[in-house]
mmCIF file of C-alpha atoms in Angstrom:
data_model
loop_
_atom_site.group_PDB
_atom_site.id
_atom_site.type_symbol
_atom_site.label_atom_id
_atom_site.label_comp_id
_atom_site.label_asym_id
_atom_site.label_seq_id
_atom_site.Cartn_x
_atom_site.Cartn_y
_atom_site.Cartn_z
ATOM 1 C CA UNK A 1 137.209 139.975 139.059
ATOM 2 C CA UNK A 2 139.608 138.310 140.856
ATOM 3 C CA UNK A 3 141.340 137.497 137.584
ATOM 4 C CA UNK A 4 141.821 140.300 136.548
ATOM 5 C CA UNK A 5 143.068 141.508 140.208
ATOM 6 C CA UNK A 6 145.570 138.999 139.635
ATOM 7 C CA UNK A 7 146.464 140.562 136.533
ATOM 8 C CA UNK A 8 146.639 143.713 137.619
ATOM 9 C CA UNK A 9 148.812 142.912 140.504
ATOM 10 C CA UNK A 10 151.269 141.566 137.386
ATOM 11 C CA UNK A 11 151.146 144.399 135.725
ATOM 12 C CA UNK A 12 151.850 146.907 139.119
ATOM 13 C CA UNK A 13 154.972 144.379 140.148
ATOM 14 C CA UNK A 14 156.429 145.209 136.273
ATOM 15 C CA UNK A 15 155.524 148.873 136.241
ATOM 16 C CA UNK A 16 157.842 149.222 139.740
ATOM 17 C CA UNK A 17 160.931 147.503 138.963
ATOM 18 C CA UNK A 18 160.804 147.589 135.252
ATOM 19 C CA UNK A 19 160.990 151.430 134.377
ATOM 20 C CA UNK A 20 163.661 151.044 132.046
ATOM 21 C CA UNK A 21 162.302 147.991 130.766
ATOM 22 C CA UNK A 22 161.063 147.986 126.587
ATOM 23 C CA UNK A 23 157.895 146.077 127.978
ATOM 24 C CA UNK A 24 157.284 148.882 130.633
ATOM 25 C CA UNK A 25 154.570 151.093 128.914
ATOM 26 C CA UNK A 26 153.075 147.515 127.506
ATOM 27 C CA UNK A 27 152.291 147.342 131.411
ATOM 28 C CA UNK A 28 150.987 150.143 132.060
ATOM 29 C CA UNK A 29 148.581 149.566 128.647
ATOM 30 C CA UNK A 30 147.679 146.400 129.929
ATOM 31 C CA UNK A 31 147.200 147.992 133.357
ATOM 32 C CA UNK A 32 144.993 150.729 131.644
ATOM 33 C CA UNK A 33 142.610 147.974 129.994
ATOM 34 C CA UNK A 34 142.236 145.881 133.339
ATOM 35 C CA UNK A 35 140.730 149.469 134.611
ATOM 36 C CA UNK A 36 138.613 149.459 131.548
ATOM 37 C CA UNK A 37 137.382 146.167 132.299
ATOM 38 C CA UNK A 38 136.612 147.116 135.742
ATOM 39 C CA UNK A 39 134.484 150.317 135.058
ATOM 40 C CA UNK A 40 136.603 152.471 136.334
ATOM 41 C CA UNK A 41 137.244 155.226 133.768
ATOM 42 C CA UNK A 42 138.881 158.075 135.168
ATOM 43 C CA UNK A 43 142.403 155.592 135.986
ATOM 44 C CA UNK A 44 142.067 154.142 132.527
ATOM 45 C CA UNK A 45 142.589 157.318 130.979
ATOM 46 C CA UNK A 46 145.566 158.485 133.656
ATOM 47 C CA UNK A 47 146.874 155.192 132.529
ATOM 48 C CA UNK A 48 146.277 155.526 128.612
ATOM 49 C CA UNK A 49 147.665 159.122 128.693
ATOM 50 C CA UNK A 50 150.799 157.651 130.338
ATOM 51 C CA UNK A 51 151.141 155.535 126.976
ATOM 52 C CA UNK A 52 150.037 158.788 125.062
ATOM 53 C CA UNK A 53 152.613 161.118 126.421
ATOM 54 C CA UNK A 54 156.048 158.964 126.489
ATOM 55 C CA UNK A 55 158.389 157.725 123.487
ATOM 56 C CA UNK A 56 156.365 153.895 122.978
ATOM 57 C CA UNK A 57 155.791 153.357 119.703
ATOM 58 C CA UNK A 58 153.213 154.145 117.393
ATOM 59 C CA UNK A 59 151.691 150.785 117.495
ATOM 60 C CA UNK A 60 151.317 151.007 121.348
ATOM 61 C CA UNK A 61 149.674 154.782 120.915
ATOM 62 C CA UNK A 62 147.282 153.701 118.813
ATOM 63 C CA UNK A 63 146.136 150.604 121.036
ATOM 64 C CA UNK A 64 145.626 153.466 124.107
ATOM 65 C CA UNK A 65 143.583 155.873 122.080
ATOM 66 C CA UNK A 66 141.883 152.856 120.388
ATOM 67 C CA UNK A 67 140.712 151.069 123.752
ATOM 68 C CA UNK A 68 139.504 154.672 124.730
ATOM 69 C CA UNK A 69 137.380 154.959 122.174
ATOM 70 C CA UNK A 70 135.835 151.913 122.595
ATOM 71 C CA UNK A 71 135.175 152.522 126.446
ATOM 72 C CA UNK A 72 133.684 155.800 125.495
ATOM 73 C CA UNK A 73 131.508 154.629 122.301
ATOM 74 C CA UNK A 74 130.314 151.544 124.592
ATOM 75 C CA UNK A 75 129.789 153.643 127.299
ATOM 76 C CA UNK A 76 127.710 156.503 125.758
ATOM 77 C CA UNK A 77 130.345 158.689 125.225
ATOM 78 C CA UNK A 78 130.008 159.627 121.739
ATOM 79 C CA UNK A 79 131.807 162.780 120.846
ATOM 80 C CA UNK A 80 135.160 161.888 122.953
ATOM 81 C CA UNK A 81 135.020 158.121 121.057
ATOM 82 C CA UNK A 82 134.879 160.056 117.684
ATOM 83 C CA UNK A 83 137.994 162.351 118.930
ATOM 84 C CA UNK A 84 139.923 158.827 119.820
ATOM 85 C CA UNK A 85 139.482 157.482 116.724
ATOM 86 C CA UNK A 86 139.882 160.347 114.375
ATOM 87 C CA UNK A 87 143.497 160.490 116.104
ATOM 88 C CA UNK A 88 144.008 156.740 114.956
ATOM 89 C CA UNK A 89 142.873 157.961 111.716
ATOM 90 C CA UNK A 90 144.984 161.294 111.287
ATOM 91 C CA UNK A 91 148.451 159.765 112.873
ATOM 92 C CA UNK A 92 148.644 155.879 113.555
ATOM 93 C CA UNK A 93 146.608 154.800 109.944
ATOM 94 C CA UNK A 94 149.680 152.263 109.362
ATOM 95 C CA UNK A 95 149.094 150.498 113.168
ATOM 96 C CA UNK A 96 147.262 147.332 113.314
ATOM 97 C CA UNK A 97 144.014 148.329 115.080
ATOM 98 C CA UNK A 98 143.386 151.353 112.182
ATOM 99 C CA UNK A 99 140.762 148.957 110.211
ATOM 100 C CA UNK A 100 138.965 148.464 112.967
ATOM 101 C CA UNK A 101 138.988 151.873 114.352
ATOM 102 C CA UNK A 102 137.496 152.828 110.857
ATOM 103 C CA UNK A 103 134.827 150.162 111.034
ATOM 104 C CA UNK A 104 134.085 151.589 115.176
ATOM 105 C CA UNK A 105 134.326 155.420 114.559
ATOM 106 C CA UNK A 106 131.823 154.262 111.028
ATOM 107 C CA UNK A 107 129.361 153.271 113.680
ATOM 108 C CA UNK A 108 129.156 156.507 115.683
ATOM 109 C CA UNK A 109 128.836 158.607 112.513
ATOM 110 C CA UNK A 110 126.247 156.307 111.921
ATOM 111 C CA UNK A 111 124.189 156.769 115.433
ATOM 112 C CA UNK A 112 124.978 160.409 114.368
ATOM 113 C CA UNK A 113 123.007 160.272 110.667
ATOM 114 C CA UNK A 114 126.907 161.253 109.400
ATOM 115 C CA UNK A 115 125.895 158.782 106.766
ATOM 116 C CA UNK A 116 128.515 160.765 103.986
ATOM 117 C CA UNK A 117 131.338 160.520 106.719
ATOM 118 C CA UNK A 118 130.626 157.054 107.614
ATOM 119 C CA UNK A 119 130.880 156.283 103.717
ATOM 120 C CA UNK A 120 134.308 158.292 104.011
ATOM 121 C CA UNK A 121 136.373 156.430 106.749
ATOM 122 C CA UNK A 122 134.849 153.183 105.347
ATOM 123 C CA UNK A 123 136.485 153.574 101.794
ATOM 124 C CA UNK A 124 139.871 154.943 103.625
ATOM 125 C CA UNK A 125 139.483 151.115 105.588
ATOM 126 C CA UNK A 126 138.879 149.449 102.729
ATOM 127 C CA UNK A 127 141.947 150.598 101.143
ATOM 128 C CA UNK A 128 144.112 150.005 103.339
ATOM 129 C CA UNK A 129 144.651 146.297 102.634
ATOM 130 C CA UNK A 130 142.824 145.115 105.223
ATOM 131 C CA UNK A 131 142.503 141.011 106.313
ATOM 132 C CA UNK A 132 139.636 139.101 104.283
ATOM 133 C CA UNK A 133 137.344 139.138 107.148
ATOM 134 C CA UNK A 134 137.604 142.301 108.612
ATOM 135 C CA UNK A 135 137.759 144.285 104.604
ATOM 136 C CA UNK A 136 134.049 142.009 104.681
ATOM 137 C CA UNK A 137 133.170 143.743 107.857
ATOM 138 C CA UNK A 138 134.118 147.372 106.409
ATOM 139 C CA UNK A 139 132.180 146.670 103.228
ATOM 140 C CA UNK A 140 128.897 145.096 105.165
ATOM 141 C CA UNK A 141 129.379 148.709 106.875
ATOM 142 C CA UNK A 142 130.049 150.474 104.351
ATOM 143 C CA UNK A 143 126.768 148.715 102.700
ATOM 144 C CA UNK A 144 125.049 149.532 106.041
ATOM 145 C CA UNK A 145 125.683 153.468 105.360
ATOM 146 C CA UNK A 146 124.743 153.930 101.428
ATOM 147 C CA UNK A 147 121.210 152.257 102.377
ATOM 148 C CA UNK A 148 120.525 154.556 105.654
ATOM 149 C CA UNK A 149 121.183 157.079 102.687
ATOM 150 C CA UNK A 150 119.001 155.421 100.424
ATOM 151 C CA UNK A 151 121.330 155.029 98.016
ATOM 152 C CA UNK A 152 120.868 151.330 97.541
ATOM 153 C CA UNK A 153 122.385 150.687 94.148
ATOM 154 C CA UNK A 154 125.927 151.578 95.847
ATOM 155 C CA UNK A 155 124.975 149.937 99.280
ATOM 156 C CA UNK A 156 123.852 146.335 96.972
ATOM 157 C CA UNK A 157 127.405 146.817 95.117
ATOM 158 C CA UNK A 158 129.087 146.759 98.682
ATOM 159 C CA UNK A 159 127.074 144.159 100.426
ATOM 160 C CA UNK A 160 128.194 141.793 97.344
ATOM 161 C CA UNK A 161 131.382 142.505 97.743
ATOM 162 C CA UNK A 162 131.223 141.436 101.080
ATOM 163 C CA UNK A 163 129.195 138.763 100.537
ATOM 164 C CA UNK A 164 131.808 136.788 98.744
ATOM 165 C CA UNK A 165 132.627 133.683 101.801
ATOM 166 C CA UNK A 166 129.231 131.584 101.974
ATOM 167 C CA UNK A 167 130.927 129.798 104.872
ATOM 168 C CA UNK A 168 130.962 132.977 106.734
ATOM 169 C CA UNK A 169 128.777 133.282 109.650
ATOM 170 C CA UNK A 170 127.422 137.018 108.167
ATOM 171 C CA UNK A 171 126.542 135.792 104.898
ATOM 172 C CA UNK A 172 122.894 135.126 104.904
ATOM 173 C CA UNK A 173 122.509 138.705 106.708
ATOM 174 C CA UNK A 174 124.450 139.788 103.752
ATOM 175 C CA UNK A 175 122.372 138.232 101.090
ATOM 176 C CA UNK A 176 119.282 139.458 102.742
ATOM 177 C CA UNK A 177 120.689 143.275 103.098
ATOM 178 C CA UNK A 178 121.123 142.807 99.065
ATOM 179 C CA UNK A 179 117.569 141.829 98.409
ATOM 180 C CA UNK A 180 116.422 144.883 100.620
ATOM 181 C CA UNK A 181 118.160 146.504 98.458
ATOM 182 C CA UNK A 182 116.679 145.010 95.135
ATOM 183 C CA UNK A 183 113.329 145.561 96.908
ATOM 184 C CA UNK A 184 113.796 149.237 97.457
ATOM 185 C CA UNK A 185 114.201 150.010 94.045
ATOM 186 C CA UNK A 186 111.227 148.068 93.057
ATOM 187 C CA UNK A 187 112.735 144.790 92.103
ATOM 188 C CA UNK A 188 111.238 141.959 94.136
ATOM 189 C CA UNK A 189 112.224 139.626 91.340
ATOM 190 C CA UNK A 190 115.522 140.476 91.734
ATOM 191 C CA UNK A 191 115.010 140.342 95.986
ATOM 192 C CA UNK A 192 113.602 136.811 95.493
ATOM 193 C CA UNK A 193 116.470 135.175 93.429
ATOM 194 C CA UNK A 194 118.980 136.717 96.098
ATOM 195 C CA UNK A 195 117.322 135.201 98.772
ATOM 196 C CA UNK A 196 116.546 131.955 96.837
ATOM 197 C CA UNK A 197 120.023 130.381 97.407
ATOM 198 C CA UNK A 198 119.428 130.289 100.933
ATOM 199 C CA UNK A 199 116.330 128.279 100.853
ATOM 200 C CA UNK A 200 117.805 126.107 98.786
ATOM 201 C CA UNK A 201 121.402 124.877 101.059
ATOM 202 C CA UNK A 202 119.696 123.593 104.835
ATOM 203 C CA UNK A 203 123.401 124.410 105.657
ATOM 204 C CA UNK A 204 122.125 128.102 106.170
ATOM 205 C CA UNK A 205 118.600 127.166 107.629
ATOM 206 C CA UNK A 206 119.979 128.229 111.763
ATOM 207 C CA UNK A 207 121.921 131.120 110.092
ATOM 208 C CA UNK A 208 121.130 134.594 112.014
ATOM 209 C CA UNK A 209 118.631 136.062 109.810
ATOM 210 C CA UNK A 210 117.806 133.040 107.452
ATOM 211 C CA UNK A 211 114.276 133.232 109.231
ATOM 212 C CA UNK A 212 113.582 137.134 108.424
ATOM 213 C CA UNK A 213 115.087 135.967 104.961
ATOM 214 C CA UNK A 214 112.853 133.164 104.073
ATOM 215 C CA UNK A 215 109.958 135.417 105.754
ATOM 216 C CA UNK A 216 110.466 138.002 102.745
ATOM 217 C CA UNK A 217 110.970 135.389 99.938
ATOM 218 C CA UNK A 218 107.638 134.155 100.855
ATOM 219 C CA UNK A 219 105.952 137.441 101.258
ATOM 220 C CA UNK A 220 107.618 138.377 98.087
ATOM 221 C CA UNK A 221 106.509 135.305 95.814
ATOM 222 C CA UNK A 222 102.894 136.341 97.190
ATOM 223 C CA UNK A 223 103.383 139.567 95.675
ATOM 224 C CA UNK A 224 104.188 138.378 92.449
ATOM 225 C CA UNK A 225 101.741 135.661 92.079
ATOM 226 C CA UNK A 226 104.585 133.321 91.920
ATOM 227 C CA UNK A 227 102.358 130.586 93.750
ATOM 228 C CA UNK A 228 103.907 127.241 92.287
ATOM 229 C CA UNK A 229 107.689 128.644 92.561
ATOM 230 C CA UNK A 230 106.467 129.257 96.494
ATOM 231 C CA UNK A 231 104.607 126.094 96.881
ATOM 232 C CA UNK A 232 107.707 124.446 95.768
ATOM 233 C CA UNK A 233 110.453 126.252 97.870
ATOM 234 C CA UNK A 234 107.752 124.978 101.425
ATOM 235 C CA UNK A 235 107.836 121.364 99.993
ATOM 236 C CA UNK A 236 111.440 121.524 99.937
ATOM 237 C CA UNK A 237 111.626 123.095 103.377
ATOM 238 C CA UNK A 238 109.396 120.082 104.636
ATOM 239 C CA UNK A 239 111.309 117.244 102.978
ATOM 240 C CA UNK A 240 114.623 118.976 104.304
ATOM 241 C CA UNK A 241 112.805 118.663 107.520
ATOM 242 C CA UNK A 242 112.587 122.284 108.194
ATOM 243 C CA UNK A 243 109.078 122.722 107.956
ATOM 244 C CA UNK A 244 107.356 124.357 111.055
ATOM 245 C CA UNK A 245 103.562 125.565 111.583
ATOM 246 C CA UNK A 246 103.814 129.120 110.477
ATOM 247 C CA UNK A 247 105.148 127.667 107.408
ATOM 248 C CA UNK A 248 101.978 125.261 107.078
ATOM 249 C CA UNK A 249 99.983 128.936 107.591
ATOM 250 C CA UNK A 250 102.346 130.610 104.385
ATOM 251 C CA UNK A 251 101.415 127.781 102.277
ATOM 252 C CA UNK A 252 97.980 127.335 102.999
ATOM 253 C CA UNK A 253 98.482 131.284 101.954
ATOM 254 C CA UNK A 254 99.894 129.861 98.753
ATOM 255 C CA UNK A 255 96.928 127.475 97.805
ATOM 256 C CA UNK A 256 94.498 129.785 98.406
ATOM 257 C CA UNK A 257 95.838 132.129 96.313
ATOM 258 C CA UNK A 258 95.224 130.012 93.608
ATOM 259 C CA UNK A 259 91.964 128.425 95.093
ATOM 260 C CA UNK A 260 93.312 124.937 95.827
ATOM 261 C CA UNK A 261 90.385 124.217 98.428
ATOM 262 C CA UNK A 262 91.410 120.212 98.539
ATOM 263 C CA UNK A 263 94.878 121.099 99.148
ATOM 264 C CA UNK A 264 94.482 123.420 102.168
ATOM 265 C CA UNK A 265 91.580 120.509 103.641
ATOM 266 C CA UNK A 266 94.678 117.973 103.243
ATOM 267 C CA UNK A 267 97.328 119.536 104.824
ATOM 268 C CA UNK A 268 95.249 121.078 107.469
ATOM 269 C CA UNK A 269 93.648 117.782 108.301
ATOM 270 C CA UNK A 270 96.056 116.046 111.042
ATOM 271 C CA UNK A 271 95.923 119.144 112.889
ATOM 272 C CA UNK A 272 92.420 119.126 113.980
ATOM 273 C CA UNK A 273 92.826 115.815 115.352
ATOM 274 C CA UNK A 274 95.881 116.485 118.055
ATOM 275 C CA UNK A 275 95.225 117.538 121.998
ATOM 276 C CA UNK A 276 98.868 119.337 120.812
ATOM 277 C CA UNK A 277 97.748 123.424 122.246
ATOM 278 C CA UNK A 278 100.132 125.177 119.730
ATOM 279 C CA UNK A 279 99.911 129.326 118.805
ATOM 280 C CA UNK A 280 98.595 128.659 114.907
ATOM 281 C CA UNK A 281 95.781 126.304 115.799
ATOM 282 C CA UNK A 282 93.575 128.765 115.589
ATOM 283 C CA UNK A 283 94.936 129.698 112.205
ATOM 284 C CA UNK A 284 94.444 126.328 110.638
ATOM 285 C CA UNK A 285 90.730 125.702 112.377
ATOM 286 C CA UNK A 286 89.530 129.201 110.264
ATOM 287 C CA UNK A 287 91.320 128.411 107.438
ATOM 288 C CA UNK A 288 90.395 124.363 106.981
ATOM 289 C CA UNK A 289 86.861 125.935 107.774
ATOM 290 C CA UNK A 290 86.781 128.071 105.362
ATOM 291 C CA UNK A 291 88.268 125.729 103.015
ATOM 292 C CA UNK A 292 84.977 123.019 103.728
ATOM 293 C CA UNK A 293 82.563 126.304 102.722
ATOM 294 C CA UNK A 294 84.402 127.205 99.831
ATOM 295 C CA UNK A 295 83.591 123.088 98.811
ATOM 296 C CA UNK A 296 79.664 123.876 100.240
ATOM 297 C CA UNK A 297 80.675 121.451 102.931
ATOM 298 C CA UNK A 298 78.691 123.484 104.989
ATOM 299 C CA UNK A 299 77.718 120.948 107.979
ATOM 300 C CA UNK A 300 81.630 120.682 108.897
ATOM 301 C CA UNK A 301 82.419 124.037 107.828
ATOM 302 C CA UNK A 302 79.986 125.426 110.781
ATOM 303 C CA UNK A 303 81.060 122.590 113.060
ATOM 304 C CA UNK A 304 84.634 124.096 112.886
ATOM 305 C CA UNK A 305 83.909 127.840 112.997
ATOM 306 C CA UNK A 306 81.337 127.046 115.957
ATOM 307 C CA UNK A 307 84.824 125.712 117.548
ATOM 308 C CA UNK A 308 86.934 128.784 117.396
ATOM 309 C CA UNK A 309 83.793 130.422 118.582
ATOM 310 C CA UNK A 310 83.401 128.694 121.426
ATOM 311 C CA UNK A 311 86.737 127.729 122.654
ATOM 312 C CA UNK A 312 89.066 130.474 120.773
ATOM 313 C CA UNK A 313 87.625 134.251 122.632
ATOM 314 C CA UNK A 314 90.765 135.646 121.953
ATOM 315 C CA UNK A 315 91.559 134.779 118.190
ATOM 316 C CA UNK A 316 91.849 136.981 115.996
ATOM 317 C CA UNK A 317 89.277 135.063 113.646
ATOM 318 C CA UNK A 318 86.615 135.227 116.054
ATOM 319 C CA UNK A 319 84.563 138.116 114.435
ATOM 320 C CA UNK A 320 84.796 136.571 110.977
ATOM 321 C CA UNK A 321 84.215 133.008 112.486
ATOM 322 C CA UNK A 322 80.908 134.176 114.168
ATOM 323 C CA UNK A 323 79.724 136.310 110.977
ATOM 324 C CA UNK A 324 80.888 132.827 108.624
ATOM 325 C CA UNK A 325 78.556 130.840 111.358
ATOM 326 C CA UNK A 326 75.798 132.615 111.000
ATOM 327 C CA UNK A 327 75.982 132.888 107.679
ATOM 328 C CA UNK A 328 75.937 128.972 107.389
ATOM 329 C CA UNK A 329 73.365 128.381 110.241
ATOM 330 C CA UNK A 330 70.529 130.976 108.380
ATOM 331 C CA UNK A 331 71.273 130.335 104.818
ATOM 332 C CA UNK A 332 72.811 127.433 104.119
ATOM 333 C CA UNK A 333 72.149 124.207 106.805
ATOM 334 C CA UNK A 334 68.564 125.364 108.374
ATOM 335 C CA UNK A 335 65.110 125.333 105.829
ATOM 336 C CA UNK A 336 65.115 128.601 104.149
ATOM 337 C CA UNK A 337 61.727 129.188 106.084
ATOM 338 C CA UNK A 338 63.607 129.194 109.359
ATOM 339 C CA UNK A 339 66.093 131.782 108.240
ATOM 340 C CA UNK A 340 63.965 134.067 107.500
ATOM 341 C CA UNK A 341 61.779 133.267 110.692
ATOM 342 C CA UNK A 342 65.510 134.458 112.351
ATOM 343 C CA UNK A 343 65.660 137.314 110.467
ATOM 344 C CA UNK A 344 62.687 138.429 111.030
#
């Protein structure tokens, strides 16, 4: 706040001493920006209107309108923000803030469910020859506008056009959005193709959106019965050092789908002998006990089910573990005569 106060004093000095200076209205604009940063809306509007009512350049006027639009958009005055943005689009579409205005205006339109208006302004921004990074942002937002309007084919095209630079920070999210377009067109195979690229490149593993992309990728492979592909991808993550216990649970789901009980036991056994507490432990215990039961290792299965019953009272697996344990104790572990007596 002290830095803002110092800047404000400087702009006041310029406005008081250099009224005839070419920099005068730039100082007025900057002073208004200071008021915006300080949350003084009425004073900001007063300064920006002074620029708008002057004979200053179109560029300065566009900047003033954009600043007011951003102030009102972030403050929730959406109708007012639209008016400021629209003036830039109508009067100053050659200014340096025009493409950023198109992007901001489209965001307001999407909040207002005005999908076709958002599509129109975004297409105009894209066709105005913006810089590459801003063009990609406009194309991604156009994809969002089509997606929300359930025009998934057009959304996919826009997302593809936005995801050109594989090193850009938003690349993972744009590929994820493209995959979701395929999913909404009932084509999970194409969706998994979009996401498989991300799983195969460790440089994306820490990117925003990767966790969601990974989850969808494996869910879709399970739905498509592509068990070997899923297992191979998970083993690749393991070899790349990006494999956690949630991934292990996903791997177990693939093993279960092909009745590979031995692999489940092999992969979970190390977790049985650790004292470490972790959120997924009851999941792993249950899957281990179930695999043992499937292989008729009934005493070991009952032991683990009993551990769940005794130690994990809040587990989602508790009712099924109790049921399976009771079944084993009655029918598989004790004498049948004892079991019948218990039932009686």
